[in-house]
mmCIF file of C-alpha atoms and ligand atoms in Angstrom:
data_model
loop_
_atom_site.group_PDB
_atom_site.id
_atom_site.type_symbol
_atom_site.label_atom_id
_atom_site.label_comp_id
_atom_site.label_asym_id
_atom_site.label_seq_id
_atom_site.Cartn_x
_atom_site.Cartn_y
_atom_site.Cartn_z
ATOM 1 C CA MET I 1 60.915 117.136 74.809
ATOM 2 C CA VAL I 2 63.978 115.727 76.588
ATOM 3 C CA ALA I 3 61.864 115.137 79.702
ATOM 4 C CA THR I 4 59.300 113.201 77.641
ATOM 5 C CA VAL I 5 61.973 110.999 76.114
ATOM 6 C CA VAL I 6 63.501 110.299 79.542
ATOM 7 C CA GLU I 7 60.055 109.534 80.967
ATOM 8 C CA SER I 8 59.195 107.162 78.162
ATOM 9 C CA GLU I 9 62.624 105.519 78.420
ATOM 10 C CA SER I 10 62.182 104.898 82.130
ATOM 11 C CA ALA I 11 58.647 103.611 81.504
ATOM 12 C CA GLY I 12 60.189 101.258 78.894
ATOM 13 C CA ALA I 13 62.832 100.092 81.371
ATOM 14 C CA GLU I 14 60.134 99.430 83.965
ATOM 15 C CA ALA I 15 58.142 97.412 81.459
ATOM 16 C CA TYR I 16 61.236 95.322 80.671
ATOM 17 C CA ALA I 17 61.896 94.757 84.379
ATOM 18 C CA GLU I 18 58.271 93.732 84.911
ATOM 19 C CA ALA I 19 58.430 91.318 81.976
ATOM 20 C CA PHE I 20 61.620 89.809 83.422
ATOM 21 C CA ASP I 21 60.107 89.419 86.905
ATOM 22 C CA ALA I 22 56.949 87.886 85.441
ATOM 23 C CA ALA I 23 58.973 85.391 83.371
ATOM 24 C CA VAL I 24 60.976 84.331 86.445
ATOM 25 C CA ALA I 25 57.807 84.053 88.561
ATOM 26 C CA ALA I 26 56.150 81.899 85.884
ATOM 27 C CA ASP I 27 59.208 79.609 85.704
ATOM 28 C CA GLU I 28 59.864 80.624 82.116
ATOM 29 C CA ARG I 29 63.403 80.673 80.807
ATOM 30 C CA ILE I 30 65.358 83.863 80.286
ATOM 31 C CA GLU I 31 67.167 83.664 76.947
ATOM 32 C CA PRO I 32 70.303 85.534 75.767
ATOM 33 C CA ARG I 33 68.438 88.206 73.797
ATOM 34 C CA ASP I 34 65.912 88.894 76.555
ATOM 35 C CA TRP I 35 66.313 91.962 78.719
ATOM 36 C CA MET I 36 67.776 91.091 82.115
ATOM 37 C CA PRO I 37 68.970 93.153 85.101
ATOM 38 C CA GLY I 38 72.687 93.891 85.038
ATOM 39 C CA ASP I 39 73.182 92.171 88.398
ATOM 40 C CA TYR I 40 71.420 89.036 87.165
ATOM 41 C CA ARG I 41 73.820 88.901 84.202
ATOM 42 C CA ALA I 42 76.840 89.549 86.454
ATOM 43 C CA THR I 43 75.755 86.867 88.944
ATOM 44 C CA LEU I 44 75.357 84.324 86.172
ATOM 45 C CA VAL I 45 78.723 85.168 84.633
ATOM 46 C CA ARG I 46 80.361 84.827 88.063
ATOM 47 C CA GLN I 47 78.761 81.480 88.902
ATOM 48 C CA MET I 48 79.001 79.954 85.422
ATOM 49 C CA ALA I 49 82.627 81.037 84.970
ATOM 50 C CA GLN I 50 83.555 79.560 88.358
ATOM 51 C CA HIS I 51 81.757 76.414 87.392
ATOM 52 C CA ALA I 52 83.577 76.222 84.023
ATOM 53 C CA HIS I 53 86.930 76.861 85.732
ATOM 54 C CA SER I 54 86.155 74.083 88.241
ATOM 55 C CA GLU I 55 85.571 71.624 85.429
ATOM 56 C CA ILE I 56 88.883 72.278 83.698
ATOM 57 C CA ILE I 57 90.946 72.561 86.887
ATOM 58 C CA GLY I 58 89.084 69.465 88.111
ATOM 59 C CA MET I 59 90.715 67.450 85.326
ATOM 60 C CA GLN I 60 94.089 67.661 87.064
ATOM 61 C CA PRO I 61 93.663 65.574 90.249
ATOM 62 C CA GLU I 62 92.347 62.557 88.368
ATOM 63 C CA ALA I 63 94.513 62.958 85.256
ATOM 64 C CA ASN I 64 97.358 62.352 87.722
ATOM 65 C CA TRP I 65 96.273 58.680 87.767
ATOM 66 C CA ILE I 66 95.617 57.950 84.068
ATOM 67 C CA THR I 67 99.091 56.524 83.472
ATOM 68 C CA ARG I 68 98.876 54.422 86.643
ATOM 69 C CA ALA I 69 95.362 52.998 86.339
ATOM 70 C CA PRO I 70 95.520 49.324 87.391
ATOM 71 C CA SER I 71 93.890 47.887 84.239
ATOM 72 C CA LEU I 72 93.022 48.817 80.671
ATOM 73 C CA ARG I 73 89.333 48.943 81.643
ATOM 74 C CA ARG I 74 89.986 51.383 84.489
ATOM 75 C CA LYS I 75 92.255 53.493 82.268
ATOM 76 C CA ALA I 76 89.607 53.732 79.516
ATOM 77 C CA ILE I 77 86.941 54.742 82.053
ATOM 78 C CA LEU I 78 89.170 57.363 83.663
ATOM 79 C CA MET I 79 90.228 58.850 80.324
ATOM 80 C CA ALA I 80 86.579 59.129 79.277
ATOM 81 C CA LYS I 81 85.704 60.837 82.567
ATOM 82 C CA VAL I 82 88.520 63.375 82.369
ATOM 83 C CA GLN I 83 87.594 64.149 78.743
ATOM 84 C CA ASP I 84 83.978 64.658 79.815
ATOM 85 C CA GLU I 85 85.171 67.256 82.309
ATOM 86 C CA ALA I 86 86.970 69.163 79.541
ATOM 87 C CA GLY I 87 83.713 69.013 77.582
ATOM 88 C CA HIS I 88 81.725 70.347 80.546
ATOM 89 C CA GLY I 89 84.141 73.272 80.736
ATOM 90 C CA LEU I 90 83.554 73.971 77.045
ATOM 91 C CA TYR I 91 79.729 73.876 77.302
ATOM 92 C CA LEU I 92 79.901 76.203 80.285
ATOM 93 C CA TYR I 93 82.325 78.692 78.715
ATOM 94 C CA SER I 94 80.075 78.746 75.629
ATOM 95 C CA ALA I 95 77.009 79.319 77.795
ATOM 96 C CA THR I 96 78.844 82.161 79.566
ATOM 97 C CA GLU I 97 79.654 83.725 76.178
ATOM 98 C CA THR I 98 75.892 84.018 75.501
ATOM 99 C CA LEU I 99 75.915 86.636 78.292
ATOM 100 C CA GLY I 100 78.535 88.712 76.492
ATOM 101 C CA ALA I 101 81.543 87.387 78.434
ATOM 102 C CA SER I 102 84.742 86.649 76.522
ATOM 103 C CA ARG I 103 86.447 83.326 77.066
ATOM 104 C CA ASP I 104 89.906 84.920 76.921
ATOM 105 C CA ASP I 105 88.914 87.348 79.643
ATOM 106 C CA LEU I 106 87.477 84.579 81.850
ATOM 107 C CA LEU I 107 90.609 82.457 81.484
ATOM 108 C CA ASP I 108 92.736 85.471 82.224
ATOM 109 C CA LYS I 109 90.753 86.008 85.438
ATOM 110 C CA LEU I 110 91.235 82.353 86.404
ATOM 111 C CA HIS I 111 94.969 82.480 85.738
ATOM 112 C CA SER I 112 95.430 85.705 87.682
ATOM 113 C CA GLY I 113 93.354 84.515 90.652
ATOM 114 C CA ARG I 114 90.551 87.060 90.083
ATOM 115 C CA GLN I 115 87.949 84.306 89.650
ATOM 116 C CA LYS I 116 87.555 81.229 91.795
ATOM 117 C CA TYR I 117 87.206 77.545 91.085
ATOM 118 C CA SER I 118 85.860 74.915 93.470
ATOM 119 C CA SER I 119 87.808 74.466 96.702
ATOM 120 C CA ILE I 120 87.700 70.686 96.289
ATOM 121 C CA PHE I 121 90.277 70.603 93.503
ATOM 122 C CA ASN I 122 92.993 71.925 95.785
ATOM 123 C CA TYR I 123 93.350 68.578 97.544
ATOM 124 C CA PRO I 124 95.855 65.929 96.389
ATOM 125 C CA THR I 125 95.083 62.491 94.932
ATOM 126 C CA LEU I 126 97.494 60.351 96.943
ATOM 127 C CA THR I 127 96.374 56.821 95.992
ATOM 128 C CA TRP I 128 94.339 55.054 93.324
ATOM 129 C CA ALA I 129 91.410 54.912 95.761
ATOM 130 C CA ASP I 130 91.195 58.705 95.521
ATOM 131 C CA VAL I 131 89.875 58.268 91.981
ATOM 132 C CA GLY I 132 87.007 56.248 93.464
ATOM 133 C CA ALA I 133 86.424 58.714 96.299
ATOM 134 C CA ILE I 134 86.331 61.636 93.848
ATOM 135 C CA GLY I 135 83.789 59.819 91.682
ATOM 136 C CA TRP I 136 81.577 58.796 94.581
ATOM 137 C CA LEU I 137 81.811 61.900 96.756
ATOM 138 C CA VAL I 138 82.943 64.805 94.562
ATOM 139 C CA ASP I 139 80.815 63.875 91.561
ATOM 140 C CA GLY I 140 78.040 62.869 93.961
ATOM 141 C CA ALA I 141 78.146 66.332 95.556
ATOM 142 C CA ALA I 142 78.344 67.907 92.101
ATOM 143 C CA ILE I 143 75.182 66.075 90.982
ATOM 144 C CA THR I 144 73.312 67.006 94.152
ATOM 145 C CA ASN I 145 74.184 70.642 93.524
ATOM 146 C CA GLN I 146 73.705 70.564 89.757
ATOM 147 C CA VAL I 147 70.470 68.651 89.178
ATOM 148 C CA PRO I 148 68.498 71.678 90.475
ATOM 149 C CA LEU I 149 70.546 73.867 88.114
ATOM 150 C CA CYS I 150 68.824 72.063 85.204
ATOM 151 C CA ARG I 151 65.834 74.230 86.259
ATOM 152 C CA CYS I 152 67.895 77.414 86.455
ATOM 153 C CA SER I 153 66.046 80.443 85.078
ATOM 154 C CA TYR I 154 68.758 81.140 82.477
ATOM 155 C CA GLY I 155 68.098 78.904 79.462
ATOM 156 C CA PRO I 156 71.622 78.218 78.128
ATOM 157 C CA TYR I 157 72.938 77.319 81.618
ATOM 158 C CA ALA I 158 69.951 75.097 82.386
ATOM 159 C CA ARG I 159 70.280 73.249 79.070
ATOM 160 C CA ALA I 160 74.038 72.765 79.492
ATOM 161 C CA MET I 161 73.367 71.285 82.930
ATOM 162 C CA VAL I 162 71.030 68.600 81.574
ATOM 163 C CA ARG I 163 73.805 66.982 79.590
ATOM 164 C CA ILE I 164 76.430 67.597 82.254
ATOM 165 C CA CYS I 165 74.299 65.875 84.892
ATOM 166 C CA LYS I 166 73.844 62.792 82.712
ATOM 167 C CA GLU I 167 77.604 62.507 82.395
ATOM 168 C CA GLU I 168 78.185 63.244 86.080
ATOM 169 C CA SER I 169 75.871 60.374 86.888
ATOM 170 C CA PHE I 170 78.188 57.988 85.024
ATOM 171 C CA HIS I 171 81.138 59.544 86.841
ATOM 172 C CA GLN I 172 79.534 59.011 90.234
ATOM 173 C CA ARG I 173 78.702 55.379 89.470
ATOM 174 C CA GLN I 174 82.190 54.542 88.223
ATOM 175 C CA GLY I 175 83.623 55.952 91.466
ATOM 176 C CA TYR I 176 81.191 53.975 93.581
ATOM 177 C CA GLU I 177 81.954 50.786 91.655
ATOM 178 C CA LEU I 178 85.704 51.373 91.984
ATOM 179 C CA LEU I 179 85.429 51.860 95.754
ATOM 180 C CA LEU I 180 83.198 48.808 96.087
ATOM 181 C CA ALA I 181 85.830 46.664 94.330
ATOM 182 C CA LEU I 182 88.543 47.983 96.670
ATOM 183 C CA SER I 183 86.368 47.673 99.755
ATOM 184 C CA ARG I 184 85.676 44.023 98.948
ATOM 185 C CA GLY I 185 89.315 43.382 97.993
ATOM 186 C CA THR I 186 92.291 42.601 100.207
ATOM 187 C CA ASP I 187 92.673 44.198 103.653
ATOM 188 C CA ALA I 188 95.193 46.639 102.191
ATOM 189 C CA GLN I 189 92.784 47.632 99.402
ATOM 190 C CA HIS I 190 89.952 48.086 101.889
ATOM 191 C CA ALA I 191 92.198 50.279 104.051
ATOM 192 C CA MET I 192 93.179 52.339 101.011
ATOM 193 C CA ALA I 193 89.488 52.922 100.161
ATOM 194 C CA GLN I 194 88.719 53.911 103.759
ATOM 195 C CA ASP I 195 91.675 56.295 103.886
ATOM 196 C CA ALA I 196 90.521 58.019 100.683
ATOM 197 C CA VAL I 197 86.970 58.437 102.017
ATOM 198 C CA ASP I 198 88.368 59.794 105.296
ATOM 199 C CA ARG I 199 90.318 62.459 103.404
ATOM 200 C CA TRP I 200 87.618 63.459 100.855
ATOM 201 C CA TRP I 201 84.503 63.496 103.057
ATOM 202 C CA TRP I 202 84.847 66.900 104.739
ATOM 203 C CA PRO I 203 86.176 68.764 101.675
ATOM 204 C CA SER I 204 83.193 67.330 99.730
ATOM 205 C CA LEU I 205 80.775 68.870 102.242
ATOM 206 C CA MET I 206 82.544 72.218 101.720
ATOM 207 C CA MET I 207 81.813 72.097 97.974
ATOM 208 C CA PHE I 208 78.257 73.292 98.683
ATOM 209 C CA GLY I 209 79.618 76.636 99.835
ATOM 210 C CA PRO I 210 79.511 78.533 103.123
ATOM 211 C CA PRO I 211 76.635 78.075 105.589
ATOM 212 C CA ASP I 212 73.446 79.882 104.586
ATOM 213 C CA ASP I 213 73.912 82.703 107.075
ATOM 214 C CA GLU I 214 77.323 83.465 105.510
ATOM 215 C CA SER I 215 76.357 82.927 101.872
ATOM 216 C CA ALA I 216 76.545 86.344 100.240
ATOM 217 C CA HIS I 217 74.745 85.445 97.029
ATOM 218 C CA SER I 218 72.201 82.763 97.934
ATOM 219 C CA ALA I 219 69.164 84.898 98.767
ATOM 220 C CA ARG I 220 69.315 86.882 95.548
ATOM 221 C CA SER I 221 70.256 83.900 93.374
ATOM 222 C CA MET I 222 67.309 81.980 94.804
ATOM 223 C CA ALA I 223 64.919 84.904 94.224
ATOM 224 C CA TRP I 224 66.092 84.916 90.593
ATOM 225 C CA LYS I 225 65.754 81.115 90.448
ATOM 226 C CA ILE I 226 69.387 80.702 89.452
ATOM 227 C CA LYS I 227 69.807 78.594 92.577
ATOM 228 C CA ARG I 228 66.783 76.561 93.619
ATOM 229 C CA HIS I 229 68.008 75.471 97.047
ATOM 230 C CA SER I 230 70.307 76.931 99.662
ATOM 231 C CA ASN I 231 73.836 75.650 100.316
ATOM 232 C CA ASP I 232 72.823 74.028 103.623
ATOM 233 C CA GLU I 233 69.757 72.340 102.127
ATOM 234 C CA LEU I 234 71.843 70.688 99.432
ATOM 235 C CA ARG I 235 74.597 69.752 101.867
ATOM 236 C CA GLN I 236 72.004 68.025 104.088
ATOM 237 C CA ARG I 237 70.532 66.223 101.080
ATOM 238 C CA PHE I 238 74.009 64.966 100.154
ATOM 239 C CA VAL I 239 74.728 63.674 103.680
ATOM 240 C CA ASP I 240 71.391 61.828 103.719
ATOM 241 C CA ILE I 241 72.185 60.214 100.354
ATOM 242 C CA CYS I 242 75.724 59.186 101.338
ATOM 243 C CA VAL I 243 75.037 57.491 104.679
ATOM 244 C CA PRO I 244 73.264 54.382 103.274
ATOM 245 C CA GLN I 245 75.674 54.281 100.329
ATOM 246 C CA ALA I 246 78.648 54.183 102.710
ATOM 247 C CA GLU I 247 76.997 51.295 104.559
ATOM 248 C CA ALA I 248 76.499 49.406 101.290
ATOM 249 C CA LEU I 249 80.148 50.048 100.435
ATOM 250 C CA GLY I 250 81.268 48.655 103.782
ATOM 251 C CA LEU I 251 83.048 51.933 104.569
ATOM 252 C CA THR I 252 82.549 54.451 107.353
ATOM 253 C CA LEU I 253 82.208 58.220 107.140
ATOM 254 C CA PRO I 254 84.735 60.049 109.360
ATOM 255 C CA ASP I 255 82.230 61.839 111.579
ATOM 256 C CA PRO I 256 81.508 60.626 115.137
ATOM 257 C CA ASP I 257 78.489 62.964 115.320
ATOM 258 C CA LEU I 258 76.763 61.448 112.302
ATOM 259 C CA ARG I 259 73.409 59.961 113.313
ATOM 260 C CA TRP I 260 69.804 59.791 112.193
ATOM 261 C CA ASN I 261 67.575 62.444 113.746
ATOM 262 C CA GLU I 262 64.046 61.050 113.807
ATOM 263 C CA GLU I 263 62.491 64.412 114.582
ATOM 264 C CA ARG I 264 64.150 66.251 111.686
ATOM 265 C CA GLY I 265 63.941 63.301 109.336
ATOM 266 C CA HIS I 266 67.600 63.904 108.449
ATOM 267 C CA HIS I 267 71.060 62.904 109.591
ATOM 268 C CA ASP I 268 72.764 65.207 112.040
ATOM 269 C CA PHE I 269 76.431 65.716 111.295
ATOM 270 C CA GLY I 270 79.426 67.266 113.025
ATOM 271 C CA PRO I 271 80.826 70.785 112.581
ATOM 272 C CA ILE I 272 82.622 71.638 109.357
ATOM 273 C CA ASP I 273 86.031 73.285 109.618
ATOM 274 C CA TRP I 274 85.145 76.556 107.876
ATOM 275 C CA GLU I 275 88.559 77.984 108.637
ATOM 276 C CA GLU I 276 90.081 75.284 106.422
ATOM 277 C CA PHE I 277 87.595 76.248 103.674
ATOM 278 C CA ARG I 278 88.510 79.930 103.946
ATOM 279 C CA GLU I 279 92.224 79.100 103.831
ATOM 280 C CA VAL I 280 91.736 77.085 100.645
ATOM 281 C CA LEU I 281 89.795 79.994 99.099
ATOM 282 C CA ARG I 282 92.620 82.344 100.093
ATOM 283 C CA GLY I 283 94.959 80.196 98.004
ATOM 284 C CA ASN I 284 96.540 78.287 100.893
ATOM 285 C CA GLY I 285 95.162 74.803 100.246
ATOM 286 C CA PRO I 286 97.534 71.860 99.734
ATOM 287 C CA CYS I 287 97.549 72.135 95.913
ATOM 288 C CA ASN I 288 96.414 75.670 94.966
ATOM 289 C CA ASP I 289 99.810 76.696 93.573
ATOM 290 C CA GLN I 290 100.290 73.462 91.674
ATOM 291 C CA ARG I 291 96.823 73.617 90.073
ATOM 292 C CA ILE I 292 97.175 77.193 88.838
ATOM 293 C CA THR I 293 100.776 76.732 87.681
ATOM 294 C CA GLN I 294 99.814 73.673 85.643
ATOM 295 C CA ARG I 295 96.774 75.447 84.199
ATOM 296 C CA ARG I 296 98.816 78.462 83.099
ATOM 297 C CA GLN I 297 101.433 76.172 81.588
ATOM 298 C CA ALA I 298 98.796 74.166 79.684
ATOM 299 C CA HIS I 299 97.326 77.430 78.382
ATOM 300 C CA GLU I 300 100.714 78.677 77.185
ATOM 301 C CA GLU I 301 101.547 75.349 75.573
ATOM 302 C CA GLY I 302 98.178 75.395 73.791
ATOM 303 C CA ALA I 303 98.776 78.835 72.228
ATOM 304 C CA TRP I 304 99.799 77.348 68.884
ATOM 305 C CA VAL I 305 96.573 75.301 68.728
ATOM 306 C CA ARG I 306 94.431 78.397 69.319
ATOM 307 C CA GLU I 307 96.433 80.349 66.708
ATOM 308 C CA ALA I 308 96.110 77.541 64.150
ATOM 309 C CA ALA I 309 92.359 77.211 64.803
ATOM 310 C CA ALA I 310 91.871 80.977 64.454
ATOM 311 C CA ALA I 311 93.916 81.068 61.217
ATOM 312 C CA TYR I 312 91.917 78.166 59.811
ATOM 313 C CA ALA I 313 88.610 79.815 60.753
ATOM 314 C CA ALA I 314 89.742 83.097 59.143
ATOM 315 C CA LYS I 315 90.768 81.274 55.952
ATOM 316 C CA HIS I 316 87.437 79.492 55.865
ATOM 317 C CA THR I 317 85.506 82.743 56.365
ATOM 318 C CA ASP I 318 87.548 84.474 53.608
ATOM 319 C CA ARG I 319 86.811 81.606 51.250
ATOM 320 C CA LEU I 320 83.090 81.697 52.003
ATOM 321 C CA HIS I 321 83.123 85.473 51.612
ATOM 322 C CA GLY I 322 84.938 85.127 48.248
ATOM 323 C CA GLU I 323 82.357 82.608 47.042
ATOM 324 C CA ALA I 324 79.510 84.883 48.120
ATOM 325 C CA THR I 325 80.920 87.919 46.263
ATOM 326 C CA ALA I 326 82.099 86.002 43.133
HETATM 327 N N1 LIG A 401 84.810 76.643 96.340
HETATM 328 O O1 LIG A 401 77.414 83.257 98.382
HETATM 329 P P1 LIG A 401 77.977 81.906 98.111
HETATM 330 C C1 LIG A 401 82.558 70.061 89.314
HETATM 331 C C2 LIG A 401 82.531 81.144 96.959
HETATM 332 S S1 LIG A 401 81.605 70.508 90.618
HETATM 333 C C3 LIG A 401 85.248 77.876 96.002
HETATM 334 O O2 LIG A 401 77.303 80.753 98.760
HETATM 335 P P2 LIG A 401 77.080 81.071 95.487
HETATM 336 C C4 LIG A 401 82.345 68.676 88.689
HETATM 337 C C5 LIG A 401 81.485 81.768 96.045
HETATM 338 O O3 LIG A 401 81.865 81.637 94.709
HETATM 339 C C6 LIG A 401 82.274 71.993 91.337
HETATM 340 N N2 LIG A 401 84.517 78.987 96.187
HETATM 341 O O4 LIG A 401 78.111 81.701 96.522
HETATM 342 C C7 LIG A 401 83.583 67.887 88.691
HETATM 343 C C8 LIG A 401 81.474 83.170 96.547
HETATM 344 O O5 LIG A 401 82.649 83.855 96.102
HETATM 345 P P3 LIG A 401 82.586 85.189 95.150
HETATM 346 C C9 LIG A 401 81.781 73.251 90.702
HETATM 347 C C10 LIG A 401 83.296 78.815 96.752
HETATM 348 O O6 LIG A 401 77.652 81.253 94.139
HETATM 349 C C11 LIG A 401 83.684 66.782 89.508
HETATM 350 C C12 LIG A 401 81.640 82.993 98.027
HETATM 351 O O7 LIG A 401 82.293 81.758 98.219
HETATM 352 N N3 LIG A 401 80.362 73.385 90.779
HETATM 353 O O8 LIG A 401 83.332 70.863 88.958
HETATM 354 C C13 LIG A 401 82.778 77.573 97.101
HETATM 355 O O9 LIG A 401 75.705 81.580 95.725
HETATM 356 C C14 LIG A 401 84.832 66.005 89.537
HETATM 357 C C15 LIG A 401 80.322 83.039 98.786
HETATM 358 O O10 LIG A 401 79.529 81.873 98.523
HETATM 359 C C16 LIG A 401 79.760 74.555 90.609
HETATM 360 O O11 LIG A 401 80.384 75.568 90.407
HETATM 361 C C17 LIG A 401 83.595 76.451 96.885
HETATM 362 N N4 LIG A 401 83.212 75.216 97.210
HETATM 363 O O12 LIG A 401 77.059 79.509 95.864
HETATM 364 C C18 LIG A 401 84.661 68.207 87.872
HETATM 365 C C19 LIG A 401 78.246 74.526 90.649
HETATM 366 N N5 LIG A 401 81.550 77.747 97.624
HETATM 367 O O13 LIG A 401 82.088 84.733 93.817
HETATM 368 C C20 LIG A 401 85.843 67.440 87.903
HETATM 369 C C21 LIG A 401 77.634 75.849 90.358
HETATM 370 C C22 LIG A 401 81.308 79.072 97.603
HETATM 371 O O14 LIG A 401 81.643 86.145 95.793
HETATM 372 C C23 LIG A 401 85.924 66.315 88.742
HETATM 373 N N6 LIG A 401 77.851 76.789 91.420
HETATM 374 N N7 LIG A 401 82.369 79.714 97.081
HETATM 375 O O15 LIG A 401 84.003 85.652 95.086
HETATM 376 C C24 LIG A 401 77.009 76.915 92.508
HETATM 377 O O16 LIG A 401 76.045 76.187 92.647
HETATM 378 C C25 LIG A 401 77.318 78.004 93.501
HETATM 379 O O17 LIG A 401 78.187 78.937 92.883
HETATM 380 C C26 LIG A 401 77.923 77.493 94.839
HETATM 381 C C27 LIG A 401 78.228 78.721 95.716
HETATM 382 C C28 LIG A 401 76.930 76.620 95.559
HETATM 383 C C29 LIG A 401 79.226 76.732 94.605
#
């Protein structure tokens, strides 16, 4: 009897696995209540949580410039952008919760260094031009990476990415427009724009992750259609997009090896300093300590807001419950 139950259970599990594989092969979406392999769930939680953490940590470098924006127009744009990033974090934490993750647990893992956020946010914003360089390059890299995620096999992540990408597109354009204004401004403004691009270019290329032959998760994530392209493919796409944009901006990219390769139909580019990337991931980037300290502090200072919101929600639920039983 026991053997029969075990057999039928394993036949059931196989049928679920087959249904999952068939849905992925047919480009259908996997939804929260669908059966999914444990590793698929874990991979999504890992990637989506890191993505959410990147959005909220990513508010810090630019927020540094809100009080010093050079005009009311620039200040309004920057405030809207930084608020969008908080919103992206919220969509992504919510999407992660559909996989059974708890937001408190994810934040705890961020604060204790057990989950990562993007390497790019560990670099400092030294001048106003950095706001432009972040918009053009960092948001540009983010869009290149994230547009394919709109076709991710997991429904809630894919749908969150549609809205995020629309907002990232505005972010990228505001950065480009800001840099264009500086590039066409005084000599000092042009030099400031060039300096920012010089500092942000290589870290932006690192955002796409390690080279394909060192990317631990790519092959499986691509088989599951979480990722649609490899890290190197997207990095190459980004370089190809940026070269003509830099020309239009009147700025140069800090890479003497950058040139069009007719045979490949792509730009060749110089070697990336992967040791720098690994150091940043180990916590030794220029701003790692500052970013995490500020995040923990913001979380502690926000405790009263979370308590008040929870108390209000409980009161509301009690009231509804009372009405239902009256
Ligand atoms: N930084 O095997 P892979 C934004 C880790 S955009 C830190 O290749 P995977 C918008 C990786 O997690 C930025 N860690 O990994 C914005 C893994 O570590 P683990 C966020 C990195 O997942 C703009 C290990 O290295 N975007 O926030 C990085 O297949 C402006 C091995 O790597 C996303 O998160 C890195 N750059 O591919 C906000 C997009 N790269 O987990 C504010 C979604 C790799 O084993 C202002 N994520 N690692 O400990 C993805 O597409 C992927 O997760 C990749 C990495 C492509 C980032």
